[in-house]
Coordinates of C-alpha atoms and ligand atoms in Angstrom, one line a residue:
M1 CA 15.4 14.8 -16.9
N2 CA 16.8 18.1 -15.9
M3 CA 14.7 20.8 -14.1
Q4 CA 15.1 23.0 -17.2
D5 CA 13.4 20.3 -19.3
L6 CA 10.3 20.2 -17.0
P7 CA 7.1 22.2 -17.7
P8 CA 7.6 25.6 -16.0
A9 CA 4.5 25.2 -13.7
L10 CA 5.7 21.9 -12.3
A11 CA 9.3 23.1 -11.8
L12 CA 7.9 26.3 -10.1
A13 CA 5.6 24.3 -7.8
F14 CA 8.6 22.2 -6.7
E15 CA 10.9 25.3 -6.3
C16 CA 8.3 27.0 -4.2
Q17 CA 8.2 24.1 -1.8
R18 CA 11.9 23.8 -1.7
A19 CA 12.2 27.5 -0.9
A20 CA 9.6 27.2 1.9
L21 CA 11.5 24.2 3.3
A22 CA 14.8 26.2 3.4
A23 CA 13.0 28.9 5.3
A24 CA 11.4 26.6 7.8
P25 CA 13.1 23.2 7.7
A26 CA 11.8 21.7 11.0
P27 CA 8.1 22.5 11.7
D28 CA 7.2 22.1 15.3
W29 CA 4.3 19.9 16.6
A30 CA 1.8 22.8 16.5
T31 CA 2.5 23.4 12.8
R32 CA 2.2 19.7 11.9
A33 CA -1.0 19.3 14.0
D34 CA -2.5 22.3 12.4
R35 CA -1.9 20.8 8.9
L36 CA -3.4 17.4 10.0
Q37 CA -6.4 19.2 11.5
R38 CA -7.0 21.0 8.2
L39 CA -6.8 17.7 6.4
Q40 CA -9.3 16.2 8.9
H41 CA -11.7 19.1 8.4
L42 CA -11.3 18.9 4.6
L43 CA -12.4 15.2 4.8
A44 CA -15.2 15.8 7.1
D45 CA -16.6 18.8 5.2
A46 CA -16.2 17.4 1.7
E47 CA -17.2 13.8 2.4
P48 CA -20.4 13.8 0.4
A49 CA -18.8 15.6 -2.6
L50 CA -15.8 13.2 -2.5
I51 CA -18.1 10.2 -2.5
Q52 CA -20.0 11.6 -5.4
A53 CA -16.9 12.4 -7.4
I54 CA -15.5 8.9 -7.0
D55 CA -18.9 7.5 -7.9
A56 CA -18.9 9.6 -11.1
D57 CA -15.3 8.4 -12.0
F58 CA -16.3 4.8 -11.6
G59 CA -19.6 5.2 -13.3
G60 CA -21.2 3.6 -10.3
R61 CA -19.2 3.1 -7.0
P62 CA -21.5 2.4 -4.0
A63 CA -21.3 5.2 -1.5
I64 CA -21.0 2.7 1.4
E65 CA -17.9 1.2 -0.2
T66 CA -16.3 4.6 -0.4
E67 CA -17.2 5.3 3.2
L68 CA -15.9 2.0 4.4
A69 CA -12.8 1.5 2.3
E70 CA -11.7 5.1 1.7
V71 CA -13.2 7.7 4.1
W72 CA -13.0 5.7 7.3
P73 CA -9.4 4.5 6.9
S74 CA -8.4 8.0 5.8
L75 CA -9.8 9.5 8.9
E76 CA -8.1 6.7 11.0
A77 CA -4.8 7.6 9.4
V78 CA -5.2 11.3 10.2
K79 CA -6.5 10.8 13.7
G80 CA -3.7 8.3 14.4
A81 CA -1.1 10.9 13.3
L82 CA -2.8 13.5 15.5
R83 CA -2.9 11.2 18.5
H84 CA 0.6 9.9 18.3
G85 CA 2.6 12.4 16.2
R86 CA 4.1 14.4 19.0
R87 CA 5.5 11.2 20.5
W88 CA 6.8 9.9 17.2
M89 CA 8.7 13.1 16.5
A90 CA 10.4 13.2 19.9
P91 CA 14.1 12.2 20.2
R92 CA 14.4 8.4 20.8
K93 CA 16.9 7.4 23.5
A94 CA 19.5 4.9 22.3
G95 CA 22.2 3.0 24.1
V96 CA 25.9 3.8 23.8
A97 CA 28.6 1.0 23.7
K98 CA 29.9 0.4 27.2
W99 CA 33.4 1.9 26.3
F100 CA 31.8 5.3 25.6
I101 CA 29.9 5.7 28.9
P102 CA 29.0 8.4 30.1
A103 CA 28.3 9.7 26.6
R104 CA 24.8 9.4 25.4
A105 CA 23.1 8.7 22.1
E106 CA 19.7 9.3 20.6
V107 CA 17.8 9.0 17.3
L108 CA 16.4 12.3 16.2
P109 CA 13.6 12.1 13.5
Q110 CA 14.0 14.9 11.0
P111 CA 11.6 15.7 8.1
L112 CA 13.0 14.5 4.8
G113 CA 12.0 17.7 3.0
V114 CA 9.9 17.8 -0.1
V115 CA 8.2 14.5 -0.8
G116 CA 6.2 13.3 -3.8
I117 CA 3.3 10.9 -3.8
I118 CA 1.8 9.2 -6.9
V119 CA -1.7 7.9 -6.5
P120 CA -3.6 5.2 -8.6
W121 CA -7.3 5.3 -9.4
N122 CA -8.7 2.3 -7.5
Y123 CA -8.9 3.9 -4.0
P124 CA -8.1 7.4 -5.0
L125 CA -9.0 9.0 -1.7
Y126 CA -7.4 6.6 0.8
L127 CA -4.2 6.3 -1.3
T128 CA -4.0 10.1 -1.3
I129 CA -4.7 10.6 2.4
G130 CA -2.9 7.6 3.9
P131 CA 0.6 8.5 2.5
L132 CA -0.2 12.3 2.9
A133 CA -1.0 12.0 6.7
A134 CA 2.3 10.1 7.2
A135 CA 4.3 12.7 5.2
L136 CA 2.7 15.7 7.0
V137 CA 3.1 14.3 10.5
A138 CA 6.7 13.7 9.7
G139 CA 7.0 17.5 8.9
N140 CA 7.4 17.3 5.1
R141 CA 6.1 19.5 2.3
V142 CA 4.2 17.4 -0.1
M143 CA 3.4 17.3 -3.9
I144 CA 0.8 14.7 -5.0
K145 CA 0.2 13.5 -8.6
L146 CA -3.4 12.1 -8.9
S147 CA -4.5 9.6 -11.4
E148 CA -5.8 10.6 -14.8
L149 CA -8.5 7.9 -14.5
T150 CA -10.3 9.7 -11.7
P151 CA -10.8 13.2 -13.2
A152 CA -13.8 14.2 -11.1
Y153 CA -12.0 13.2 -7.8
S154 CA -8.8 14.8 -9.0
A155 CA -10.5 18.1 -9.9
L156 CA -12.3 18.2 -6.5
M157 CA -9.3 17.3 -4.5
S158 CA -7.2 20.0 -6.2
Q159 CA -9.8 22.6 -5.4
L160 CA -10.2 21.5 -1.8
V161 CA -6.4 21.4 -1.2
T162 CA -6.1 24.9 -2.7
Q163 CA -8.7 26.2 -0.3
S164 CA -7.1 24.6 2.8
F165 CA -3.4 24.6 2.2
S166 CA -0.8 27.0 0.8
A167 CA 1.0 25.6 -2.3
D168 CA 4.3 25.5 -0.5
E169 CA 2.7 23.1 2.1
L170 CA 0.8 20.8 -0.2
C171 CA 0.1 20.9 -3.9
I172 CA -1.8 18.6 -6.2
V173 CA -0.7 17.9 -9.8
T174 CA -3.1 16.5 -12.4
G175 CA -2.5 15.3 -15.9
G176 CA -1.8 12.1 -17.8
A177 CA 1.0 9.6 -17.7
D178 CA 3.4 12.1 -19.4
V179 CA 2.9 14.5 -16.5
A180 CA 3.3 11.6 -14.0
A181 CA 6.6 10.7 -15.7
Q182 CA 7.8 14.3 -15.4
F183 CA 6.6 14.4 -11.8
A184 CA 8.6 11.2 -11.0
S185 CA 11.8 12.9 -12.3
L186 CA 11.6 15.8 -9.8
P187 CA 14.5 15.7 -7.3
F188 CA 12.2 14.9 -4.3
N189 CA 13.7 13.9 -1.0
H190 CA 11.4 10.8 -1.1
L191 CA 8.9 9.5 -3.5
L192 CA 6.0 7.1 -2.6
F193 CA 4.4 5.5 -5.6
T194 CA 1.3 3.4 -5.5
G195 CA 0.4 1.6 -8.7
S196 CA 1.4 -1.3 -11.0
T197 CA 4.6 -3.2 -11.0
P198 CA 5.6 -2.2 -14.6
V199 CA 5.1 1.6 -13.9
G200 CA 6.8 1.1 -10.5
R201 CA 10.0 0.1 -12.5
K202 CA 9.8 3.3 -14.5
V203 CA 9.3 5.4 -11.3
M204 CA 12.3 3.8 -9.7
A205 CA 14.5 4.4 -12.8
A206 CA 13.4 8.1 -12.8
A207 CA 14.1 8.5 -9.1
A208 CA 17.5 6.8 -9.4
A209 CA 18.7 9.7 -11.6
N210 CA 18.3 12.0 -8.5
L211 CA 19.2 9.4 -5.9
T212 CA 15.6 9.9 -4.6
P213 CA 14.7 7.1 -2.2
V214 CA 11.4 5.4 -3.2
T215 CA 8.6 3.5 -1.5
L216 CA 6.9 1.4 -4.1
E217 CA 3.4 0.1 -3.2
L218 CA 2.8 -2.2 -6.1
G219 CA 0.4 -5.0 -7.0
G220 CA 0.7 -8.6 -8.1
K221 CA -1.2 -11.9 -7.7
S222 CA -2.2 -12.4 -4.1
P223 CA -3.1 -16.0 -3.3
A224 CA -5.7 -17.3 -0.9
V225 CA -4.8 -20.8 0.4
V226 CA -7.6 -22.9 1.9
T227 CA -6.1 -25.9 3.7
P228 CA -7.8 -29.3 4.1
G229 CA -10.4 -29.4 6.8
Y230 CA -10.9 -25.6 7.0
P231 CA -14.7 -24.7 7.1
L232 CA -15.3 -24.1 3.4
A233 CA -18.4 -21.9 3.9
H234 CA -16.3 -19.4 6.0
A235 CA -13.4 -19.4 3.7
A236 CA -15.7 -18.9 0.7
Q237 CA -17.6 -16.1 2.4
R238 CA -14.4 -14.2 3.3
I239 CA -12.7 -14.7 -0.1
V240 CA -15.8 -13.7 -2.0
A241 CA -16.3 -10.6 0.2
A242 CA -12.7 -9.4 -0.5
K243 CA -13.0 -10.2 -4.2
L244 CA -16.3 -8.4 -4.7
L245 CA -15.4 -5.2 -2.7
N246 CA -14.8 -2.5 -5.4
A247 CA -15.5 -5.3 -7.9
G248 CA -12.1 -6.8 -7.3
Q249 CA -10.3 -3.6 -8.1
T250 CA -8.3 -3.8 -4.9
C251 CA -4.5 -4.3 -4.7
I252 CA -4.8 -6.8 -1.9
A253 CA -7.9 -8.7 -3.3
P254 CA -7.3 -12.4 -3.5
D255 CA -6.2 -12.9 -7.1
Y256 CA -6.6 -16.7 -7.1
V257 CA -7.5 -19.5 -4.6
L258 CA -5.5 -22.7 -4.0
L259 CA -8.0 -25.3 -3.0
P260 CA -7.8 -29.1 -2.1
R261 CA -8.8 -30.9 -5.3
D262 CA -11.8 -32.6 -3.8
Q263 CA -13.1 -29.3 -2.4
I264 CA -13.8 -27.5 -5.6
Q265 CA -17.5 -28.3 -6.0
P266 CA -18.4 -27.5 -2.4
F267 CA -16.4 -24.3 -2.6
V268 CA -18.2 -23.2 -5.8
E269 CA -21.6 -23.8 -4.1
A270 CA -20.5 -21.9 -1.0
A271 CA -19.1 -19.0 -3.0
Q272 CA -22.3 -18.8 -5.1
A273 CA -24.5 -18.8 -2.0
S274 CA -22.4 -16.1 -0.4
A275 CA -22.3 -13.8 -3.5
R276 CA -26.0 -14.2 -4.2
S277 CA -27.1 -13.5 -0.6
G278 CA -24.7 -10.4 -0.5
Y279 CA -25.7 -9.1 -3.9
P280 CA -29.3 -10.3 -4.6
A281 CA -29.8 -8.1 -7.6
G282 CA -26.6 -9.4 -9.2
L283 CA -25.0 -7.1 -11.7
D284 CA -27.6 -4.4 -10.9
D285 CA -27.2 -4.6 -7.2
A286 CA -26.8 -1.2 -5.5
D287 CA -23.8 -2.5 -3.5
F288 CA -21.9 -3.7 -6.6
C289 CA -19.3 -1.5 -8.2
S290 CA -18.6 -0.8 -11.9
I291 CA -15.2 -1.4 -13.5
I292 CA -13.4 1.9 -13.8
N293 CA -13.6 2.3 -17.6
T294 CA -14.3 0.6 -20.9
R295 CA -10.7 -0.3 -21.4
H296 CA -10.5 -2.3 -18.2
Q297 CA -13.9 -3.8 -18.8
Q298 CA -12.7 -5.0 -22.2
R299 CA -9.5 -6.4 -20.6
L300 CA -11.5 -8.5 -18.1
V301 CA -13.9 -9.7 -20.8
A302 CA -11.0 -10.7 -23.0
D303 CA -9.4 -12.6 -20.1
L304 CA -12.7 -14.4 -19.4
D305 CA -13.3 -15.3 -23.1
E306 CA -9.7 -16.5 -23.5
A307 CA -10.0 -18.8 -20.5
A308 CA -13.4 -20.2 -21.7
A309 CA -12.1 -20.7 -25.2
R310 CA -9.2 -22.7 -23.7
G311 CA -11.7 -25.1 -22.1
T312 CA -11.8 -23.6 -18.5
V313 CA -15.1 -24.2 -16.7
I314 CA -16.6 -20.9 -15.7
E315 CA -18.8 -20.8 -12.6
P316 CA -20.8 -17.6 -12.4
L317 CA -21.3 -16.2 -8.9
F318 CA -24.3 -14.0 -9.9
E319 CA -27.5 -15.2 -11.5
G320 CA -28.9 -13.2 -14.4
P321 CA -26.9 -11.0 -16.8
Q322 CA -23.1 -11.5 -16.7
R323 CA -22.1 -8.3 -18.5
D324 CA -23.2 -4.7 -19.0
D325 CA -20.7 -3.2 -21.3
A326 CA -22.5 0.2 -21.4
R327 CA -22.0 0.6 -17.6
H328 CA -18.7 -1.4 -17.7
R329 CA -19.9 -4.0 -15.3
I330 CA -18.9 -7.6 -15.2
A331 CA -20.3 -10.3 -13.0
P332 CA -18.0 -12.2 -10.7
A333 CA -17.0 -15.7 -11.7
L334 CA -14.9 -18.6 -10.6
L335 CA -12.5 -20.0 -13.3
I336 CA -11.7 -23.6 -12.5
D337 CA -8.1 -24.5 -13.1
P338 CA -7.3 -22.3 -16.1
P339 CA -4.2 -23.0 -18.2
A340 CA -1.1 -21.5 -16.6
D341 CA -0.3 -19.3 -19.6
C342 CA -3.8 -17.7 -19.7
G343 CA -4.1 -13.9 -19.0
V344 CA -5.9 -14.6 -15.7
M345 CA -3.0 -16.7 -14.5
R346 CA -0.2 -14.5 -15.9
D347 CA -1.2 -11.0 -14.9
E348 CA -2.8 -9.4 -11.9
I349 CA -6.6 -9.7 -12.5
F350 CA -7.9 -6.5 -10.8
G351 CA -11.5 -7.4 -11.3
P352 CA -14.1 -9.9 -10.1
L353 CA -12.7 -13.0 -11.8
L354 CA -11.3 -15.6 -9.5
P355 CA -9.3 -18.6 -10.7
I356 CA -9.4 -21.8 -8.6
V357 CA -6.1 -23.7 -8.6
P358 CA -6.5 -27.3 -7.2
Y359 CA -3.8 -28.9 -5.2
D360 CA -3.2 -32.4 -3.8
R361 CA -0.9 -31.7 -0.8
V362 CA -0.5 -28.5 1.2
E363 CA 3.2 -28.7 0.4
D364 CA 2.3 -28.4 -3.3
A365 CA 0.2 -25.3 -2.6
M366 CA 3.1 -23.8 -0.7
A367 CA 5.5 -24.6 -3.5
Y368 CA 3.1 -23.1 -6.0
V369 CA 3.1 -19.8 -4.1
N370 CA 6.9 -19.9 -3.6
A371 CA 7.6 -20.5 -7.3
R372 CA 5.9 -17.2 -8.2
P373 CA 6.8 -13.5 -7.7
H374 CA 6.3 -12.4 -4.1
P375 CA 2.7 -11.3 -3.7
L376 CA 1.4 -8.2 -2.0
A377 CA -0.9 -10.2 0.3
L378 CA -1.4 -13.8 1.3
Y379 CA -4.6 -15.3 2.8
W380 CA -4.0 -18.5 4.8
F381 CA -7.1 -20.4 5.9
D382 CA -6.1 -23.1 8.4
R383 CA -7.1 -24.5 11.8
D384 CA -3.7 -26.1 12.3
A385 CA -1.5 -23.7 14.3
K386 CA 1.8 -25.6 13.5
R387 CA 1.2 -25.6 9.8
T388 CA 0.1 -22.0 9.9
A389 CA 3.4 -21.1 11.6
L390 CA 5.3 -23.0 9.0
A391 CA 3.5 -21.1 6.2
L392 CA 4.2 -17.8 7.8
R393 CA 7.9 -18.6 8.2
T394 CA 8.4 -19.8 4.7
L395 CA 6.0 -18.0 2.3
P396 CA 7.1 -14.5 1.4
A397 CA 4.4 -11.9 1.1
G398 CA 3.9 -8.1 1.6
G399 CA 1.4 -8.9 4.4
V400 CA -0.8 -11.7 5.6
T401 CA -4.2 -12.2 7.1
V402 CA -4.8 -15.6 8.6
N403 CA -8.4 -17.0 8.5
D404 CA -9.8 -13.9 6.9
T405 CA -9.0 -11.5 4.1
L406 CA -7.9 -7.8 3.7
L407 CA -7.8 -7.0 7.4
H408 CA -4.1 -6.6 7.9
I409 CA -4.3 -3.4 5.9
A410 CA -6.7 -1.9 8.5
Q411 CA -4.2 -2.2 11.4
E412 CA -2.3 1.1 11.7
D413 CA 0.3 -0.7 13.9
L414 CA 1.3 -3.1 11.1
P415 CA 3.7 -1.9 8.4
F416 CA 1.9 -2.0 5.0
G417 CA 4.0 -2.7 1.9
G418 CA 5.1 -5.2 -0.6
V419 CA 8.2 -7.3 -1.0
G420 CA 10.0 -8.2 -4.2
A421 CA 7.8 -7.6 -7.2
S422 CA 5.0 -6.3 -5.0
G423 CA 7.0 -3.4 -3.8
M424 CA 9.5 -2.1 -1.3
G425 CA 9.3 0.0 1.9
H426 CA 6.1 0.4 3.9
Y427 CA 3.9 2.9 5.7
H428 CA 0.9 3.2 8.1
G429 CA 1.1 4.4 11.6
Q430 CA 4.5 5.0 13.0
W431 CA 6.0 3.0 10.1
G432 CA 4.8 5.8 7.8
F433 CA 6.2 8.5 10.0
D434 CA 9.6 6.7 10.0
T435 CA 9.4 6.2 6.2
F436 CA 9.1 10.0 5.7
S437 CA 11.7 10.9 8.3
K438 CA 15.4 10.8 8.4
L439 CA 16.1 8.9 11.7
M440 CA 19.2 10.8 12.5
P441 CA 21.6 9.0 14.9
V442 CA 23.3 11.5 17.2
F443 CA 26.1 10.8 19.6
H444 CA 26.6 13.3 22.5
Q445 CA 30.2 13.1 23.9
A446 CA 30.5 13.5 27.6
R447 CA 32.9 16.1 29.1
A448 CA 34.8 13.4 30.9
N449 CA 35.9 10.9 28.3
G450 CA 38.9 8.8 27.4
M451 CA 39.4 9.8 23.8
S452 CA 42.7 11.4 24.4
L453 CA 44.1 8.0 25.1
F454 CA 43.4 7.0 21.6
L455 CA 45.5 9.6 19.8
P456 CA 48.8 8.9 18.1
P457 CA 51.5 8.3 19.0
Y458 CA 49.7 5.2 20.4
S459 CA 50.8 4.6 24.0
A460 CA 51.3 1.3 25.8
T461 CA 48.2 2.1 27.9
M462 CA 46.1 2.5 24.7
R463 CA 47.4 -0.9 23.4
Q464 CA 46.5 -2.6 26.7
M465 CA 43.1 -0.9 26.6
L466 CA 42.5 -2.1 23.0
A467 CA 43.4 -5.6 24.0
L468 CA 40.9 -5.5 26.8
M469 CA 38.2 -4.1 24.4
K470 CA 38.8 -6.9 22.0
R471 CA 38.4 -9.5 24.8
F472 CA 35.0 -8.1 26.1
Ligands
NAD1 P1 -0.6 2.5 -12.8 O1 0.7 2.0 -12.5 O2 -1.1 2.4 -14.2 O3 -0.7 4.1 -12.5 C1 -0.5 4.6 -11.2 C2 -0.1 6.1 -11.3 O4 1.1 6.1 -11.9 C3 -1.1 6.9 -12.0 O5 -1.3 8.1 -11.3 C4 -0.4 7.3 -13.3 O6 -0.6 8.6 -13.8 C5 1.1 7.2 -12.9 N1 2.0 6.9 -13.9 C6 1.8 6.4 -15.2 N2 3.0 6.4 -15.9 C7 3.9 6.9 -15.0 C8 5.4 7.1 -15.2 N3 6.0 6.7 -16.3 N4 6.0 7.6 -14.1 C9 5.4 7.9 -13.0 N5 4.0 7.7 -12.8 C10 3.3 7.2 -13.8 O7 -1.6 1.8 -11.8 P2 -3.2 2.0 -11.7 O8 -3.8 1.3 -12.9 O9 -3.6 3.4 -11.5 O10 -3.5 1.1 -10.4 C11 -3.6 -0.2 -10.3 C12 -2.3 -0.9 -9.8 O11 -2.0 -0.3 -8.6 C13 -2.5 -2.4 -9.6 O12 -1.4 -3.0 -10.0 C14 -2.7 -2.4 -8.1 O13 -2.3 -3.7 -7.5 C15 -1.7 -1.3 -7.6 N6 -2.1 -0.8 -6.3 C16 -1.2 -1.1 -5.3 C17 -1.6 -0.7 -4.0 C18 -0.7 -0.9 -2.8 O14 -1.0 -0.3 -1.8 N7 0.3 -1.7 -2.9 C19 -2.8 0.0 -3.8 C20 -3.6 0.3 -4.9 C21 -3.3 -0.2 -6.2

């Protein structure tokens, strides 16, 4: 899509950022810190309103979940950038090959320019602020497209950003999938997309037309593998906790569990005990989240009905009502060994349904994971260090938490991102700074150097020198 074919307001917003970039291409630390501080204040001042807006978009998202899984990690990302950004942006000393001494070399991080960020609906705040903090600390100008499925949050965030930032520093774009597609076709210097794998493919195709580099933070089916002998009560508690957070609408939620065949019944009981003690009021529990909208509720209900109709045993995790279509809520359930071609086994579930896949030998479980598209996350429950090391060496995944769930995402020092079908590139901490920077290699020639030896016509001395260089 050419710039002339884009809606004038979108093209203008982009041109305005590009002009500001040309006028001030390399913001100093004070400018970057000021932007990050404004972001920090925005979060602190608007926290209650943001929580309320997200609650309204979900039709019931517990405030504590938004605080824990969105506000806190967002603040961590901004504070980390403020704490370390000056060091990240400093030139990084690099070695020079011995033949070039006394020259010197360095890697100089430069802002990429105008970057785009596309945000999904499931953690709308954290998936705005996390990438944004990384893009700002790296000195970029930023345009963000928010999800059409979070209209209250998107309207509030647009208003807050307009109050705290000039449009040439940071600008929010709202609208449907058509606007998102136009947004992805802007000639950004980098585009970070968080969302589904099918839409990720479209984003990459649109970016390719401009040779815009992409970071794709996608989804997929993330397995939890419980190995023989691992304490089941602990594994069940950690897996249930991760699956019920945000009612399973989490990119790194365990999508299915690989379990030793003889452990299914004890796992079911442990999972039920854990879910019922955590959410005593079941579907009406104040700590349980609604499904984002009726369409997604219907998708999950259809998946559950399909598995049941095909003879899958369904083990409910809550007592009492299992569905509330008016509030788009669905109770969590374990699905015991559903047919491989069922919806729940084919597509990312993104809800509180959890298939259990029995296995006979750990090697079979590993082969099962290996035979499928690379997942965004892997949860490996094991007390055997040698077997764990083997799993970590041989199973591909975007990220891994061993003997727990979700927590690798909360480590700012770990790169966060997918692999294969679950995405490409990464961010968080300095990894995010580097993603949004051009790490420019610079070679500084010394006054005294031997380059004149290497000019044609090539001398005998040069030939001897080259022979020496080839030997050492
Ligand atoms: P989605 O792919 O449907 O939409 C994501 C965003 O893309 C939305 O803002 C939408 O407006 C936009 N979009 C739609 N069509 C587009 C197009 N043609 N070009 C550009 N943008 C377009 O995803 P979703 O339903 O909002 O989110 C759920 C998915 O996101 C799940 O697959 C989940 O695993 C994944 N996810 C991944 C991460 C991660 O960090 N890897 C985090 C959260 C969610």
